[in-house]
Tab-separated table of N, CA, C and O in Angstrom:
chain	number	residue	atom	x	y	z
A	1	MET	N	99.778	111.692	141.091
A	1	MET	CA	98.968	110.777	140.052
A	1	MET	C	97.678	111.337	139.659
A	1	MET	O	96.997	111.835	140.376
A	2	PRO	N	97.569	111.472	138.272
A	2	PRO	CA	96.512	112.187	137.737
A	2	PRO	C	95.168	111.309	137.849
A	2	PRO	O	95.167	110.180	137.912
A	3	PRO	N	94.136	112.164	137.839
A	3	PRO	CA	92.811	111.528	137.887
A	3	PRO	C	92.519	110.722	136.693
A	3	PRO	O	93.101	110.917	135.556
A	4	PRO	N	91.669	109.590	136.712
A	4	PRO	CA	91.363	109.028	135.559
A	4	PRO	C	90.665	109.696	134.491
A	4	PRO	O	90.028	110.645	135.129
A	5	PRO	N	90.637	109.668	133.130
A	5	PRO	CA	89.982	110.311	132.366
A	5	PRO	C	88.514	110.340	132.362
A	5	PRO	O	87.944	109.175	132.915
A	6	ALA	N	87.784	111.139	132.029
A	6	ALA	CA	86.329	111.139	132.195
A	6	ALA	C	85.662	110.348	131.143
A	6	ALA	O	84.428	109.993	131.209
A	7	TYR	N	86.342	110.079	129.992
A	7	TYR	CA	85.882	109.144	129.018
A	7	TYR	C	86.656	107.907	128.737
A	7	TYR	O	87.835	108.066	129.129
A	8	PRO	N	86.163	106.945	128.114
A	8	PRO	CA	87.072	105.660	128.101
A	8	PRO	C	88.093	105.890	126.981
A	8	PRO	O	87.675	106.633	125.817
A	9	VAL	N	89.268	105.525	127.099
A	9	VAL	CA	90.352	105.849	126.175
A	9	VAL	C	90.528	104.306	125.330
A	9	VAL	O	90.534	103.295	126.098
A	10	PRO	N	90.582	104.449	124.227
A	10	PRO	CA	90.712	103.068	123.319
A	10	PRO	C	91.949	102.485	123.610
A	10	PRO	O	93.002	103.175	123.869
A	11	ALA	N	91.957	101.250	123.504
A	11	ALA	CA	93.269	100.320	123.894
A	11	ALA	C	94.390	100.729	123.021
A	11	ALA	O	95.630	100.757	123.539
A	12	GLN	N	94.148	101.091	121.793
A	12	GLN	CA	95.322	101.475	120.794
A	12	GLN	C	96.043	102.800	121.402
A	12	GLN	O	97.216	103.044	121.281
A	13	VAL	N	95.206	103.629	121.819
A	13	VAL	CA	95.561	104.893	122.286
A	13	VAL	C	96.332	104.803	123.522
A	13	VAL	O	97.338	105.421	123.771
A	14	ALA	N	95.743	103.874	124.379
A	14	ALA	CA	96.429	103.745	125.701
A	14	ALA	C	97.824	103.107	125.550
A	14	ALA	O	98.657	103.426	126.349
A	15	GLN	N	98.110	102.297	124.475
A	15	GLN	CA	99.279	101.663	124.381
A	15	GLN	C	100.420	102.478	123.832
A	15	GLN	O	101.563	102.170	123.979
A	16	GLY	N	99.933	103.523	122.964
A	16	GLY	CA	100.927	104.423	122.445
A	16	GLY	C	101.251	103.748	121.192
A	16	GLY	O	100.975	102.633	120.774
A	17	PRO	N	102.479	104.255	120.546
A	17	PRO	CA	102.905	103.782	119.256
A	17	PRO	C	103.603	102.353	119.676
A	17	PRO	O	104.461	102.377	120.499
A	18	GLY	N	103.195	101.381	118.867
A	18	GLY	CA	103.942	99.968	119.186
A	18	GLY	C	103.620	99.170	117.878
A	18	GLY	O	103.520	99.525	116.792
A	19	SER	N	103.316	97.899	118.433
A	19	SER	CA	103.238	96.807	117.287
A	19	SER	C	101.891	97.052	116.643
A	19	SER	O	101.658	96.432	115.478
A	20	ALA	N	100.885	97.649	117.279
A	20	ALA	CA	99.567	97.758	116.558
A	20	ALA	C	99.611	98.506	115.225
A	20	ALA	O	99.028	98.271	114.217
A	21	GLY	N	100.590	99.509	115.267
A	21	GLY	CA	100.719	100.331	113.967
A	21	GLY	C	101.552	99.523	112.895
A	21	GLY	O	101.058	99.598	111.730
A	22	LEU	N	102.429	98.689	113.188
A	22	LEU	CA	103.199	97.730	112.248
A	22	LEU	C	102.164	96.783	111.763
A	22	LEU	O	102.039	96.458	110.621
A	23	MET	N	101.292	96.125	112.454
A	23	MET	CA	100.423	95.020	112.119
A	23	MET	C	99.244	95.791	111.362
A	23	MET	O	98.835	95.025	110.302
A	24	TYR	N	99.057	96.962	111.444
A	24	TYR	CA	98.055	97.661	110.585
A	24	TYR	C	98.435	97.683	109.053
A	24	TYR	O	97.808	97.579	108.211
A	25	GLN	N	99.827	97.750	108.989
A	25	GLN	CA	100.432	97.831	107.664
A	25	GLN	C	100.204	96.420	106.885
A	25	GLN	O	100.173	96.476	105.529
A	26	PHE	N	100.001	95.539	107.451
A	26	PHE	CA	99.868	94.152	106.762
A	26	PHE	C	98.373	93.544	106.957
A	26	PHE	O	98.223	92.426	106.815
A	27	GLY	N	97.498	94.604	106.790
A	27	GLY	CA	96.054	93.988	106.905
A	27	GLY	C	95.215	94.472	105.618
A	27	GLY	O	96.051	95.084	104.656
A	28	GLY	N	94.077	94.065	105.421
A	28	GLY	CA	93.218	94.585	104.364
A	28	GLY	C	93.758	94.027	103.014
A	28	GLY	O	94.015	92.847	102.763
A	29	TYR	N	93.866	95.113	102.021
A	29	TYR	CA	94.330	94.655	100.637
A	29	TYR	C	95.869	94.179	100.678
A	29	TYR	O	96.137	93.226	99.805
A	30	ALA	N	96.478	94.690	101.551
A	30	ALA	CA	98.063	94.308	101.829
A	30	ALA	C	97.974	92.789	102.055
A	30	ALA	O	98.812	91.995	101.552
A	31	ALA	N	97.148	92.215	102.987
A	31	ALA	CA	97.316	90.908	103.330
A	31	ALA	C	96.873	90.104	102.105
A	31	ALA	O	97.385	88.877	101.893
A	32	TRP	N	95.734	90.375	101.427
A	32	TRP	CA	95.326	89.824	100.191
A	32	TRP	C	96.475	89.777	99.239
A	32	TRP	O	96.816	88.585	98.529
A	33	GLY	N	97.182	90.905	99.013
A	33	GLY	CA	98.229	90.817	98.120
A	33	GLY	C	99.311	89.946	98.401
A	33	GLY	O	100.008	89.218	97.584
A	34	ILE	N	99.682	89.868	99.735
A	34	ILE	CA	100.930	89.069	100.142
A	34	ILE	C	100.435	87.568	99.969
A	34	ILE	O	101.333	86.749	99.583
A	35	LEU	N	99.186	87.287	100.407
A	35	LEU	CA	98.870	85.912	100.315
A	35	LEU	C	98.805	85.363	98.896
A	35	LEU	O	99.095	84.250	98.292
A	36	LEU	N	98.241	86.219	97.921
A	36	LEU	CA	98.383	86.002	96.521
A	36	LEU	C	99.683	85.795	95.978
A	36	LEU	O	100.216	84.941	95.181
A	37	GLY	N	100.606	86.728	96.377
A	37	GLY	CA	102.070	86.572	96.009
A	37	GLY	C	102.784	85.246	96.500
A	37	GLY	O	103.532	84.789	95.782
A	38	LEU	N	102.429	84.966	97.779
A	38	LEU	CA	103.053	83.789	98.433
A	38	LEU	C	102.522	82.520	97.572
A	38	LEU	O	103.289	81.608	97.328
A	39	ALA	N	101.206	82.513	97.325
A	39	ALA	CA	100.542	81.384	96.462
A	39	ALA	C	101.318	81.331	95.128
A	39	ALA	O	101.531	80.088	94.646
A	40	THR	N	101.632	82.370	94.347
A	40	THR	CA	102.134	82.441	93.074
A	40	THR	C	103.642	81.868	93.108
A	40	THR	O	104.153	81.539	92.137
A	41	ILE	N	104.339	82.156	94.290
A	41	ILE	CA	105.613	81.655	94.405
A	41	ILE	C	105.777	80.166	94.879
A	41	ILE	O	106.380	79.340	94.366
A	42	ILE	N	104.816	79.789	95.819
A	42	ILE	CA	104.945	78.273	96.482
A	42	ILE	C	104.233	77.335	95.611
A	42	ILE	O	104.781	76.251	95.460
A	43	VAL	N	103.162	77.621	95.000
A	43	VAL	CA	102.345	76.606	94.438
A	43	VAL	C	102.973	75.905	93.066
A	43	VAL	O	103.003	74.625	93.083
A	44	PRO	N	103.727	76.644	92.432
A	44	PRO	CA	104.450	76.079	91.116
A	44	PRO	C	105.481	75.036	91.606
A	44	PRO	O	105.782	74.144	90.881
A	45	PHE	N	106.140	75.320	92.749
A	45	PHE	CA	107.171	74.371	93.077
A	45	PHE	C	106.403	73.027	93.870
A	45	PHE	O	107.110	71.988	93.884
A	46	VAL	N	105.453	73.311	94.594
A	46	VAL	CA	104.770	72.284	95.475
A	46	VAL	C	103.781	71.425	94.477
A	46	VAL	O	104.031	70.124	94.691
A	47	PHE	N	103.107	72.090	93.814
A	47	PHE	CA	101.897	71.326	93.023
A	47	PHE	C	102.259	71.417	91.615
A	47	PHE	O	101.328	70.681	90.874
A	48	ASN	N	103.223	71.870	90.890
A	48	ASN	CA	103.610	71.783	89.655
A	48	ASN	C	102.625	72.497	88.711
A	48	ASN	O	102.172	71.936	87.563
A	49	ARG	N	101.920	73.590	89.233
A	49	ARG	CA	100.786	74.430	88.682
A	49	ARG	C	101.194	75.747	88.678
A	49	ARG	O	101.857	76.186	89.613
A	50	VAL	N	100.752	76.564	87.677
A	50	VAL	CA	101.038	77.792	87.641
A	50	VAL	C	99.721	78.717	87.426
A	50	VAL	O	98.716	78.074	87.013
A	51	PHE	N	99.470	79.913	87.986
A	51	PHE	CA	98.452	80.650	88.057
A	51	PHE	C	98.898	81.939	86.968
A	51	PHE	O	99.894	82.520	87.107
A	52	PHE	N	97.862	82.112	86.153
A	52	PHE	CA	97.938	83.207	85.083
A	52	PHE	C	97.693	84.478	85.539
A	52	PHE	O	98.451	85.331	85.425
A	53	PHE	N	96.610	84.648	86.228
A	53	PHE	CA	96.148	86.005	86.536
A	53	PHE	C	96.316	86.539	87.894
A	53	PHE	O	96.199	87.618	88.197
A	54	ILE	N	96.690	85.385	88.909
A	54	ILE	CA	96.780	85.633	90.271
A	54	ILE	C	97.802	86.886	90.515
A	54	ILE	O	97.606	87.866	91.410
A	55	PRO	N	98.933	86.751	89.915
A	55	PRO	CA	99.868	87.803	90.106
A	55	PRO	C	99.396	89.159	89.660
A	55	PRO	O	99.878	90.204	90.451
A	56	ILE	N	98.700	89.373	88.808
A	56	ILE	CA	98.041	90.629	88.408
A	56	ILE	C	97.205	91.162	89.390
A	56	ILE	O	97.217	92.319	89.796
A	57	ILE	N	96.278	90.204	89.959
A	57	ILE	CA	95.365	90.596	90.837
A	57	ILE	C	96.130	90.935	92.243
A	57	ILE	O	95.777	92.043	92.817
A	58	GLY	N	97.244	90.296	92.641
A	58	GLY	CA	97.989	90.620	93.789
A	58	GLY	C	98.628	92.049	93.530
A	58	GLY	O	98.790	92.785	94.613
A	59	LEU	N	99.193	92.215	92.419
A	59	LEU	CA	99.687	93.628	92.095
A	59	LEU	C	98.652	94.725	92.442
A	59	LEU	O	99.054	95.719	92.891
A	60	ILE	N	97.506	94.463	91.916
A	60	ILE	CA	96.406	95.468	91.956
A	60	ILE	C	96.196	95.618	93.450
A	60	ILE	O	95.932	96.812	94.069
A	61	GLY	N	96.106	94.623	94.279
A	61	GLY	CA	95.950	94.458	95.778
A	61	GLY	C	96.856	95.397	96.369
A	61	GLY	O	96.740	96.108	97.418
A	62	GLY	N	98.146	95.133	95.969
A	62	GLY	CA	99.333	95.913	96.485
A	62	GLY	C	99.283	97.434	96.312
A	62	GLY	O	99.347	98.233	97.093
A	63	VAL	N	98.727	97.736	95.207
A	63	VAL	CA	98.704	99.204	94.895
A	63	VAL	C	97.581	99.872	95.533
A	63	VAL	O	97.643	101.001	96.159
A	64	GLN	N	96.502	99.144	95.797
A	64	GLN	CA	95.332	99.385	96.543
A	64	GLN	C	95.541	99.722	98.039
A	64	GLN	O	95.216	100.623	98.749
A	65	ALA	N	96.599	98.680	98.547
A	65	ALA	CA	97.005	98.792	99.865
A	65	ALA	C	97.815	100.151	100.053
A	65	ALA	O	97.685	100.684	101.006
A	66	ILE	N	98.719	100.538	99.023
A	66	ILE	CA	99.516	101.427	99.084
A	66	ILE	C	98.497	102.918	99.145
A	66	ILE	O	98.831	103.907	99.947
A	67	ARG	N	97.638	102.952	98.259
A	67	ARG	CA	96.667	103.965	98.170
A	67	ARG	C	95.843	104.125	99.458
A	67	ARG	O	95.376	105.239	99.835
A	68	GLY	N	95.673	103.020	100.221
A	68	GLY	CA	94.881	103.078	101.279
A	68	GLY	C	95.632	103.371	102.613
A	68	GLY	O	95.203	103.324	103.798
A	69	GLY	N	97.088	103.619	102.575
A	69	GLY	CA	97.858	104.095	103.665
A	69	GLY	C	98.654	102.871	104.244
A	69	GLY	O	99.102	103.024	105.272
A	70	ARG	N	98.623	101.786	103.600
A	70	ARG	CA	99.578	100.699	103.967
A	70	ARG	C	100.714	100.473	103.243
A	70	ARG	O	100.659	99.336	102.361
A	71	LEU	N	101.652	101.344	103.346
A	71	LEU	CA	102.846	101.415	102.449
A	71	LEU	C	103.675	100.139	102.625
A	71	LEU	O	103.916	99.576	101.546
A	72	ILE	N	103.963	99.672	103.720
A	72	ILE	CA	104.929	98.567	103.976
A	72	ILE	C	104.282	97.467	103.370
A	72	ILE	O	104.975	96.551	102.726
A	73	GLY	N	103.128	96.928	103.758
A	73	GLY	CA	102.382	95.835	103.300
A	73	GLY	C	102.202	95.840	101.813
A	73	GLY	O	102.293	94.767	101.098
A	74	GLY	N	101.989	97.030	101.313
A	74	GLY	CA	101.744	97.202	99.653
A	74	GLY	C	103.003	96.893	99.027
A	74	GLY	O	102.954	96.231	98.053
A	75	ILE	N	103.971	97.444	99.678
A	75	ILE	CA	105.467	97.116	98.725
A	75	ILE	C	105.707	95.730	98.997
A	75	ILE	O	106.313	94.987	98.033
A	76	VAL	N	105.547	95.059	100.069
A	76	VAL	CA	105.879	93.564	100.285
A	76	VAL	C	104.926	92.876	99.142
A	76	VAL	O	105.485	91.893	98.534
A	77	ALA	N	103.635	93.172	99.064
A	77	ALA	CA	102.787	92.445	98.191
A	77	ALA	C	103.139	92.716	96.767
A	77	ALA	O	103.193	91.766	95.956
A	78	ILE	N	103.566	93.873	96.496
A	78	ILE	CA	104.031	94.095	94.969
A	78	ILE	C	105.348	93.182	94.795
A	78	ILE	O	105.388	92.686	93.625
A	79	VAL	N	106.173	93.224	95.652
A	79	VAL	CA	107.450	92.504	95.314
A	79	VAL	C	107.194	91.044	95.321
A	79	VAL	O	107.780	90.330	94.298
A	80	LEU	N	106.360	90.516	96.135
A	80	LEU	CA	105.973	89.009	96.139
A	80	LEU	C	105.499	88.740	94.753
A	80	LEU	O	105.497	87.647	94.172
A	81	ASN	N	104.542	89.545	94.373
A	81	ASN	CA	103.762	89.320	93.103
A	81	ASN	C	104.708	89.483	91.838
A	81	ASN	O	104.418	88.758	90.915
A	82	LEU	N	105.664	90.349	91.965
A	82	LEU	CA	106.552	90.381	90.871
A	82	LEU	C	107.308	89.168	90.770
A	82	LEU	O	107.562	88.697	89.566
A	83	ILE	N	107.823	88.690	91.921
A	83	ILE	CA	108.561	87.473	91.933
A	83	ILE	C	107.605	86.279	91.387
A	83	ILE	O	108.060	85.567	90.428
A	84	GLY	N	106.464	86.279	91.683
A	84	GLY	CA	105.629	85.120	91.306
A	84	GLY	C	105.180	85.331	89.938
A	84	GLY	O	105.164	84.365	89.311
A	85	GLY	N	105.178	86.499	89.353
A	85	GLY	CA	104.867	86.752	87.957
A	85	GLY	C	105.998	86.313	87.167
A	85	GLY	O	105.876	85.728	86.011
A	86	VAL	N	107.367	86.465	87.544
A	86	VAL	CA	108.437	86.011	86.926
A	86	VAL	C	108.533	84.486	86.988
A	86	VAL	O	108.843	83.753	85.702
A	87	ILE	N	108.210	83.951	87.901
A	87	ILE	CA	108.126	82.572	87.990
A	87	ILE	C	107.052	81.886	87.045
A	87	ILE	O	107.428	80.966	86.340
A	88	THR	N	105.859	82.467	87.061
A	88	THR	CA	104.852	82.126	85.885
A	88	THR	C	105.415	82.094	84.636
A	88	THR	O	105.101	81.354	83.737
A	89	LEU	N	105.946	83.326	84.282
A	89	LEU	CA	106.490	83.572	82.931
A	89	LEU	C	107.522	82.531	82.480
A	89	LEU	O	107.554	82.076	81.366
A	90	ILE	N	108.502	82.238	83.541
A	90	ILE	CA	109.451	81.315	83.145
A	90	ILE	C	108.857	79.905	83.031
A	90	ILE	O	109.299	79.188	82.041
A	91	ALA	N	107.826	79.486	83.875
A	91	ALA	CA	107.266	78.182	83.715
A	91	ALA	C	106.456	78.191	82.391
A	91	ALA	O	106.462	77.092	81.655
A	92	LEU	N	105.762	79.215	81.835
A	92	LEU	CA	105.136	79.273	80.589
A	92	LEU	C	106.040	79.078	79.470
A	92	LEU	O	105.736	78.563	78.475
A	93	PHE	N	107.077	79.831	79.432
A	93	PHE	CA	107.844	80.149	78.310
A	93	PHE	C	109.253	79.202	78.195
A	93	PHE	O	110.078	79.448	77.247
A	94	ALA	N	109.525	78.568	79.096
A	94	ALA	CA	110.799	77.948	79.337
A	94	ALA	C	110.652	76.434	78.993
A	94	ALA	O	109.589	75.991	78.946
């Protein structure tokens, strides 16, 4: 049994690779982009309202998430906001 380390080890390092790395992908700008994307998809069906600029803001958040190293969350945010943008365009012009 090795002796304990002379300095404290952070909990994330002590756990090794696990769910903490995956949860990191869905934080920050990615979380905001995902929330905005979900809002642009859900709100038109529930409240019969559409948001004009929120899909664009969510897309920007997804791109910033990718640039910040959160690739998975950024891609999810971009896809959700593209779907929300299509729903908005259909609601406006149909």
